[in-house]
Amino acid sequence: MTSKATKYICHTVLYIILTIIAVIFVFPILYMFLQGLMTFEEVSYIPKPVIPQHWQFQNFIECFTLAGNYVDDFGNVGAPYMLIYLGNSILVLVLNVLGTLLSSMLVAYGFSKINFKGKGPMFAILLGTMMIPSSITMIPMFRVYTIFGMYDTLLPLWLPVWFGGGAMNVFLLRQFMRGFPTDILESAEIDGAGHLRKLFIFVLPSCIPIIAYIAMNTTMGVWNDFFTPLLYINTQSNWTLALGVANIVKTNDSGLVTKTHLLMAACSVMTLLPLIIFISGQKVFIENITLTGVKE
């Protein structure tokens, strides 16, 4: 057997193994989507079918009625709660991504391109905050938000990231910014450019890969965050989609078995945004990593 044939066989076996592993990891998500397209009778079958016999695409519209409709103090019926959850989640997500990127970029630029007294110890303290468990700061932060009247509002879900952006994000951006030539920034300063102009015009374009990573990572974390809304939000109209869907699941366990197919559709809606963002942003992310890696 020639070396070429051996190489071909090894690659074929490797692809088969990787395909099997990929199917094992993807199947639960795919099966959730398929159950969301089934009728109640098909979901009730034992054993359940894998492929729907009657595709019910309207389930993805009807699932927004699972939590009922908002009713104000005067008895007026408003939008479905699921749409309100979705709107709250999108609002919190956008504010978190913008706040995380803006604040972490400013802090990282200061630590990488501005010389000031005490920069080293301050950066060490910043990195040291990553060692503090979130459970330690949970009660003090809750007390602070309560004192300032922010409890049961969306503010605790997005306001903190506008004042730091996270030590890990600052560290990653700082490492990227340190590789940017200082001579270019000095030339820009001679031409009258200030720090903000140097940051947004010259430095940030070279940080696109890590910015994309931070944005996607923040999106995944905020969209799937269940504990923070559970801790700070009490009013149902302020719930996020993660908290709302979790409440529907709890209701379903208590006897709402006739709507299991709609529940699977709601869980599929919860999964759609992270999948779309990851698939659409993966190509740009990998291409930028490749281009950055070949720079000298």
Short mmCIF file of C-alpha atoms in Angstrom, two decimals:
data_model
loop_
_atom_site.label_atom_id
_atom_site.label_comp_id
_atom_site.label_asym_id
_atom_site.label_seq_id
_atom_site.Cartn_x
_atom_site.Cartn_y
_atom_site.Cartn_z
CA MET A 1 0.00 0.00 0.00
CA THR A 2 1.40 3.34 -1.04
CA SER A 3 1.89 6.22 1.34
CA LYS A 4 -0.74 8.19 -0.57
CA ALA A 5 -3.35 5.44 -0.09
CA THR A 6 -2.46 5.15 3.61
CA LYS A 7 -2.85 8.88 4.04
CA TYR A 8 -6.22 8.77 2.28
CA ILE A 9 -7.45 5.94 4.53
CA CYS A 10 -6.28 7.77 7.69
CA HIS A 11 -8.06 10.95 6.63
CA THR A 12 -11.23 9.00 5.83
CA VAL A 13 -11.25 7.26 9.21
CA LEU A 14 -10.57 10.58 10.95
CA TYR A 15 -13.46 12.29 9.15
CA ILE A 16 -15.80 9.43 10.04
CA ILE A 17 -14.85 9.65 13.72
CA LEU A 18 -15.26 13.44 13.74
CA THR A 19 -18.63 13.14 12.01
CA ILE A 20 -19.88 10.64 14.59
CA ILE A 21 -18.73 12.89 17.45
CA ALA A 22 -20.38 15.93 15.79
CA VAL A 23 -23.67 14.04 15.39
CA ILE A 24 -23.60 13.00 19.07
CA PHE A 25 -23.17 16.64 20.18
CA VAL A 26 -25.64 18.15 17.69
CA PHE A 27 -28.41 15.55 17.99
CA PRO A 28 -29.97 16.86 21.28
CA ILE A 29 -30.31 20.35 19.82
CA LEU A 30 -31.61 19.02 16.51
CA TYR A 31 -34.10 16.76 18.28
CA MET A 32 -35.35 19.74 20.29
CA PHE A 33 -36.03 21.62 17.06
CA LEU A 34 -37.76 18.58 15.56
CA GLN A 35 -40.00 18.16 18.62
CA GLY A 36 -40.92 21.81 18.29
CA LEU A 37 -42.28 20.97 14.83
CA MET A 38 -44.39 18.00 15.98
CA THR A 39 -48.05 17.80 16.93
CA PHE A 40 -49.07 17.03 20.51
CA GLU A 41 -50.02 13.48 19.50
CA GLU A 42 -46.56 12.85 18.04
CA VAL A 43 -44.84 14.22 21.15
CA SER A 44 -47.05 11.93 23.29
CA TYR A 45 -46.03 8.78 21.43
CA ILE A 46 -43.85 6.28 23.31
CA PRO A 47 -41.29 5.96 21.89
CA LYS A 48 -41.34 9.42 20.34
CA PRO A 49 -40.65 9.66 16.60
CA VAL A 50 -37.42 11.34 15.53
CA ILE A 51 -38.82 13.02 12.41
CA PRO A 52 -42.22 14.80 12.53
CA GLN A 53 -44.88 13.20 10.37
CA HIS A 54 -46.86 16.43 10.20
CA TRP A 55 -44.61 19.49 10.25
CA GLN A 56 -46.18 22.17 12.45
CA PHE A 57 -44.27 25.38 11.71
CA GLN A 58 -47.01 27.37 13.41
CA ASN A 59 -45.73 26.03 16.72
CA PHE A 60 -43.01 28.67 16.62
CA ILE A 61 -45.74 31.32 16.53
CA GLU A 62 -48.08 29.67 19.03
CA CYS A 63 -45.25 29.20 21.55
CA PHE A 64 -45.37 32.93 22.22
CA THR A 65 -48.77 32.38 23.87
CA LEU A 66 -47.41 29.96 26.48
CA ALA A 67 -46.86 32.62 29.15
CA GLY A 68 -50.12 34.48 28.45
CA ASN A 69 -50.52 38.19 27.79
CA TYR A 70 -49.56 41.24 29.78
CA VAL A 71 -52.50 42.86 31.59
CA ASP A 72 -52.13 46.36 33.04
CA ASP A 73 -53.73 47.72 36.22
CA PHE A 74 -56.85 48.75 34.28
CA GLY A 75 -57.45 45.29 32.80
CA ASN A 76 -56.20 46.12 29.31
CA VAL A 77 -54.61 43.15 27.55
CA GLY A 78 -51.22 43.89 26.01
CA ALA A 79 -48.53 41.99 24.17
CA PRO A 80 -47.70 38.33 24.93
CA TYR A 81 -45.25 37.94 27.77
CA MET A 82 -42.91 35.93 25.54
CA LEU A 83 -42.49 38.94 23.26
CA ILE A 84 -41.82 41.10 26.32
CA TYR A 85 -39.21 38.60 27.52
CA LEU A 86 -37.61 38.65 24.08
CA GLY A 87 -37.51 42.44 23.99
CA ASN A 88 -35.97 42.62 27.45
CA SER A 89 -33.32 40.07 26.52
CA ILE A 90 -32.38 41.90 23.33
CA LEU A 91 -32.18 45.23 25.16
CA VAL A 92 -29.99 43.78 27.92
CA LEU A 93 -27.84 41.98 25.34
CA VAL A 94 -27.18 45.07 23.21
CA LEU A 95 -26.35 47.24 26.24
CA ASN A 96 -24.04 44.54 27.63
CA VAL A 97 -22.12 44.08 24.38
CA LEU A 98 -21.74 47.83 23.82
CA GLY A 99 -20.76 48.50 27.43
CA THR A 100 -18.32 45.60 27.60
CA LEU A 101 -16.55 46.56 24.37
CA LEU A 102 -16.40 50.29 25.04
CA SER A 103 -15.25 50.14 28.65
CA SER A 104 -12.76 47.30 28.16
CA MET A 105 -11.24 49.02 25.11
CA LEU A 106 -10.73 52.26 27.01
CA VAL A 107 -9.18 50.52 30.02
CA ALA A 108 -6.99 48.27 27.86
CA TYR A 109 -5.73 51.24 25.85
CA GLY A 110 -4.78 53.04 29.04
CA PHE A 111 -2.81 50.07 30.34
CA SER A 112 -1.09 49.37 27.00
CA LYS A 113 -0.31 52.78 25.48
CA ILE A 114 -0.38 55.37 28.27
CA ASN A 115 2.42 55.63 30.81
CA PHE A 116 1.35 56.73 34.29
CA LYS A 117 2.54 56.17 37.83
CA GLY A 118 1.37 52.95 39.41
CA LYS A 119 0.30 51.32 36.16
CA GLY A 120 1.92 47.97 37.01
CA PRO A 121 0.38 47.55 40.49
CA MET A 122 -3.01 48.72 39.24
CA PHE A 123 -2.96 46.18 36.42
CA ALA A 124 -1.96 43.46 38.89
CA ILE A 125 -4.93 44.41 41.09
CA LEU A 126 -7.19 44.29 38.04
CA LEU A 127 -6.05 40.77 37.21
CA GLY A 128 -6.40 39.81 40.86
CA THR A 129 -10.12 40.54 40.72
CA MET A 130 -10.51 37.46 38.52
CA MET A 131 -9.61 35.36 41.57
CA ILE A 132 -12.61 36.66 43.57
CA PRO A 133 -15.60 34.27 43.31
CA SER A 134 -18.84 35.90 42.20
CA SER A 135 -20.59 34.44 45.25
CA ILE A 136 -18.44 36.70 47.46
CA THR A 137 -19.63 39.92 45.79
CA MET A 138 -23.22 38.79 45.26
CA ILE A 139 -24.66 40.04 48.57
CA PRO A 140 -22.77 43.40 48.64
CA MET A 141 -23.79 44.12 45.04
CA PHE A 142 -27.38 43.22 45.83
CA ARG A 143 -27.34 45.63 48.77
CA VAL A 144 -25.89 48.42 46.60
CA TYR A 145 -28.54 48.02 43.92
CA THR A 146 -31.28 47.89 46.54
CA ILE A 147 -30.06 51.07 48.25
CA PHE A 148 -29.97 52.95 44.93
CA GLY A 149 -33.46 51.76 44.00
CA MET A 150 -32.34 49.55 41.11
CA TYR A 151 -33.90 46.33 42.38
CA ASP A 152 -36.58 44.89 40.09
CA THR A 153 -35.27 46.90 37.13
CA LEU A 154 -33.07 45.95 34.19
CA LEU A 155 -30.23 48.20 35.39
CA PRO A 156 -28.33 45.54 37.41
CA LEU A 157 -28.26 43.34 34.29
CA TRP A 158 -26.26 45.77 32.13
CA LEU A 159 -25.02 48.77 34.14
CA PRO A 160 -21.90 47.16 35.75
CA VAL A 161 -20.19 46.38 32.41
CA TRP A 162 -20.11 50.08 31.52
CA PHE A 163 -17.58 50.59 34.34
CA GLY A 164 -14.93 48.01 33.48
CA GLY A 165 -15.96 45.38 30.96
CA GLY A 166 -14.31 42.48 32.80
CA ALA A 167 -10.69 41.84 33.76
CA MET A 168 -10.24 39.03 31.23
CA ASN A 169 -11.53 41.17 28.35
CA VAL A 170 -9.22 44.01 29.39
CA PHE A 171 -6.28 41.60 29.54
CA LEU A 172 -6.95 40.16 26.08
CA LEU A 173 -7.36 43.59 24.48
CA ARG A 174 -4.27 44.90 26.23
CA GLN A 175 -2.18 42.04 24.83
CA PHE A 176 -3.40 42.84 21.31
CA MET A 177 -2.87 46.58 21.69
CA ARG A 178 0.67 46.15 23.00
CA GLY A 179 1.66 44.76 19.61
CA PHE A 180 0.56 47.91 17.79
CA PRO A 181 3.58 50.03 16.70
CA THR A 182 4.12 52.95 19.04
CA ASP A 183 5.78 54.96 16.25
CA ILE A 184 2.48 55.26 14.41
CA LEU A 185 0.76 56.63 17.52
CA GLU A 186 3.57 59.11 18.10
CA SER A 187 3.26 60.32 14.51
CA ALA A 188 -0.50 60.68 14.95
CA GLU A 189 0.06 62.65 18.16
CA ILE A 190 2.38 65.04 16.33
CA ASP A 191 -0.42 65.61 13.82
CA GLY A 192 -2.74 66.59 16.69
CA ALA A 193 -4.53 63.29 17.39
CA GLY A 194 -5.71 62.74 20.94
CA HIS A 195 -5.97 59.45 22.77
CA LEU A 196 -9.54 58.72 21.68
CA ARG A 197 -8.71 59.35 18.03
CA LYS A 198 -5.60 57.18 18.26
CA LEU A 199 -7.64 54.42 19.88
CA PHE A 200 -10.61 54.35 17.49
CA ILE A 201 -8.82 55.25 14.23
CA PHE A 202 -5.48 53.45 14.53
CA VAL A 203 -5.47 50.82 17.29
CA LEU A 204 -8.91 49.22 17.15
CA PRO A 205 -8.78 48.04 13.49
CA SER A 206 -5.89 45.76 14.48
CA CYS A 207 -7.97 44.32 17.34
CA ILE A 208 -10.92 43.07 15.26
CA PRO A 209 -10.33 39.36 16.04
CA ILE A 210 -10.35 39.80 19.80
CA ILE A 211 -13.23 42.29 19.62
CA ALA A 212 -15.25 39.68 17.70
CA TYR A 213 -14.38 37.06 20.29
CA ILE A 214 -15.38 39.30 23.21
CA ALA A 215 -18.64 40.27 21.51
CA MET A 216 -19.59 36.65 20.81
CA ASN A 217 -18.54 35.47 24.25
CA THR A 218 -20.53 38.27 25.91
CA THR A 219 -23.55 37.46 23.76
CA MET A 220 -23.52 33.81 24.77
CA GLY A 221 -23.10 34.64 28.46
CA VAL A 222 -25.78 37.35 28.63
CA TRP A 223 -28.35 35.54 26.49
CA ASN A 224 -28.12 32.34 28.54
CA ASP A 225 -27.81 34.06 31.93
CA PHE A 226 -30.51 32.79 34.26
CA PHE A 227 -29.17 33.50 37.74
CA THR A 228 -28.71 37.30 37.50
CA PRO A 229 -32.30 38.03 36.35
CA LEU A 230 -33.56 35.57 38.96
CA LEU A 231 -31.67 37.47 41.66
CA TYR A 232 -32.63 41.02 40.71
CA ILE A 233 -35.93 40.81 38.82
CA ASN A 234 -39.27 40.20 40.51
CA THR A 235 -41.90 41.71 38.19
CA GLN A 236 -42.84 39.38 35.34
CA SER A 237 -42.84 42.16 32.74
CA ASN A 238 -39.12 42.69 33.43
CA TRP A 239 -38.13 39.04 33.00
CA THR A 240 -35.64 38.05 30.35
CA LEU A 241 -36.25 35.19 27.93
CA ALA A 242 -34.05 32.78 29.90
CA LEU A 243 -36.02 33.41 33.09
CA GLY A 244 -39.36 33.30 31.27
CA VAL A 245 -38.64 30.02 29.49
CA ALA A 246 -37.38 28.48 32.74
CA ASN A 247 -40.67 29.45 34.41
CA ILE A 248 -42.60 27.84 31.53
CA VAL A 249 -40.55 24.66 31.97
CA LYS A 250 -41.39 24.66 35.69
CA THR A 251 -45.09 25.13 34.86
CA ASN A 252 -44.89 22.31 32.33
CA ASP A 253 -43.45 19.98 34.98
CA SER A 254 -46.42 20.84 37.17
CA GLY A 255 -48.93 19.49 34.67
CA LEU A 256 -48.86 21.54 31.46
CA VAL A 257 -48.08 18.39 29.49
CA THR A 258 -50.50 19.23 26.69
CA LYS A 259 -48.15 21.93 25.43
CA THR A 260 -44.86 20.04 25.41
CA HIS A 261 -44.45 20.60 21.66
CA LEU A 262 -44.89 24.35 22.14
CA LEU A 263 -42.40 24.25 25.00
CA MET A 264 -39.84 22.65 22.68
CA ALA A 265 -40.54 25.39 20.14
CA ALA A 266 -39.97 28.05 22.84
CA CYS A 267 -36.68 26.42 23.84
CA SER A 268 -35.70 26.38 20.16
CA VAL A 269 -36.38 30.12 19.91
CA MET A 270 -34.15 30.58 22.95
CA THR A 271 -31.37 28.72 21.12
CA LEU A 272 -31.69 30.42 17.73
CA LEU A 273 -29.86 33.68 18.42
CA PRO A 274 -26.63 32.15 19.81
CA LEU A 275 -26.53 29.70 16.91
CA ILE A 276 -27.06 32.42 14.31
CA ILE A 277 -24.44 34.71 15.85
CA PHE A 278 -21.89 31.94 16.17
CA ILE A 279 -22.39 30.59 12.64
CA SER A 280 -22.43 34.04 11.00
CA GLY A 281 -19.48 35.36 13.00
CA GLN A 282 -17.28 32.28 12.87
CA LYS A 283 -15.92 32.93 9.36
CA VAL A 284 -14.95 36.53 10.09
CA PHE A 285 -13.45 35.52 13.43
CA ILE A 286 -11.25 32.77 11.93
CA GLU A 287 -10.20 34.91 8.95
CA ASN A 288 -9.09 37.75 11.21
CA ILE A 289 -7.17 35.36 13.44
CA THR A 290 -5.40 33.99 10.36
CA LEU A 291 -4.52 37.45 9.00
CA THR A 292 -3.30 38.58 12.40
CA GLY A 293 -1.13 35.49 12.76
CA VAL A 294 0.83 36.17 9.57
CA LYS A 295 1.64 39.78 10.43
CA GLU A 296 5.22 40.61 11.30
#
